Amino acid sequence: MFITNNLFKRTISNLRFRQIKIYPLFNKVMILQEKQQRDIVINNNSSPNKTTHLERTSNLKRQELRIPSRIVEIIQETPTVKTFKFNPISSTSGFSFLPGQWLDVFIPNVSIVGGFSLTSTPQTYEKTNTFELAIKYANHPPAKWFHEQANIGDEVNVRVGGEFVWDSLKEKQDRTEHVMFIAGGVGINPLISMLESICQDKLSDKNEEKSFIKKVVLFYSARNFNELLFYERIEGLNKQFPKMLECKYFLTRDDPPHGNEDSEFYYRQRINKKFLANVIKKEKIYLERLKCFLCGPSAMEDDVIKWLKESDVDEKRILFEKWW
């Protein structure tokens, strides 16, 4: 993503977890090959200035341990995204994470450390001893290695980090009962972990110690249907929790099928101010118990944050993960 000097303050601010400060976007932001990974930054005049995932997240919390892990399964999710399932090599590794966190990934013979969001849940890890990353193809070395060289049985070291999380204990303290997830492209990655974790708590906890969430809405924007990551997985959750979960999909480059009137799909449309304003209007009486989580292209996030605030959502209840 191109960043100019005028955006320096905004960039530094966005590294502070939950310190939501919005700076005017004076320059157009472009995404090279739609790199929704957080791996490489180049400025607007194509100078050689680059920052790495480790540099951009240096002031964010991360665990100290690097956990040796082995690839046990590879799944082609979309034409450009593969899911890699891992098994920690040692059963006493001490590996743990919260929904929404990412991994520093140390790949043998690759000098650059990758940074990828976990797309599975802590509950699934406890049951299966596996965790997952969904990685979009890019020319950047870590993503390129996964797509072109990685095989089942290959080993990497991983380290958990990140502060954009779903923490059920904290959310209960915050009296959160309604949740809004807003995703753009592979910004769905940390959000699918959060969404699935909420649903798993709902299934397993009959005493509502963790299953206190009453309503979840997901607004997910992608270029076309083939790029909707985890669509079947999301719809499976939708069928399990039809009263709690509502999903809307925005396909910005797809035309509607002839005669299609399915209200859950919005064709040739982006998530916009009017749409969000109408949704928030319906949620007015729940604003003090609504929490919004968003992850997507930087320009999209800036717009959505602005629109949510203009709809009277408290900025402290708007949490986001910045792409770089």
Phi, psi and omega in degrees: 000136181280136179224130178261171181299330180297340181262009184301311181299321181294321180297313179297318181298320184290348175282345181274118184299125175065007172270086190275100178238126186254124178252145180300141179269092186281337183237147178294139179254130181243147179249117179291119179052030181050052181286090177277007167281170181252043195260331189215138179232131176230142184277177193291340179258019176058032176286166184282004180296121180225150172234151183258168176305316181296321179292318184288337182249018187297333181260011176262152183291140175210155178288159181277325187287138168259122187258116175297130183221150185244138175288125181245347179200144177231127183235129175278104184281312179221176178304337184239359185233133174241143172262134178244123178260134185238156174234120173302136185291324178259131180289346179249038188288335185081014180290130177204155180201164173253150177304131180105344182284164178243173178240135159285128182243118181258112186255130178304134177067013172241116189287334183269133179276129178278159175225113186224139181285140173291137181245010175245181186244157174300325180297318178294322178298318179299325183276325190244349184061029177232155173222164188228149170232136172253120190239126179275140180297137175203163178282349179296137191310313181298313179295320179297319178299314181299319184279330188252339185235331187296139177226161174301133183102341178292150184242142173224166171255140181231152178220130185280137176206175175109149184236003174270094192222160166259111179245103187300325180295317179292320181294327176292321176296325179280001180062032178287128177233334177244139182230136174241121174254132178231119186235145172234123179059226180281011167297349176292340189305303179292333184285328178294326177295317179295312182300312182293326178295318177301314182293321178294322175297320180297323180288323190265342188247099182278345182265005177061026173293323178242342185263050184272356182283129183260330184214134175229130174240140177238123173246118191232120182250132176214167182293317181207174185299323181296340180263007176282095179295138173063025183303310181296323178296316180294316181293330174297319176294322180299320179289327178288328185230061185296334180276332183268322191253133176231128183236136176231135184242133180245113182253101194287341181239003179265139171273150180292139174300150181301125178080005182280126179233026182292118187287348181278349178248137176239112186266145181054034181224150171253161171298126186230174184299316182297317180298311181295321180299320179293322179293313181296326178301321179289336182263008189311315185286351182250009188303325180289347180241013178262136174234133182249131177238127180225146177209125181179192178304148187303315182296321177298314180299317179302315180296313184296318178300315179299313182294320179296317179295321179293340176265015174076021172280128179299128183299336177291344180254018174243110182244144184211158174246124181274138170269160182233000000 
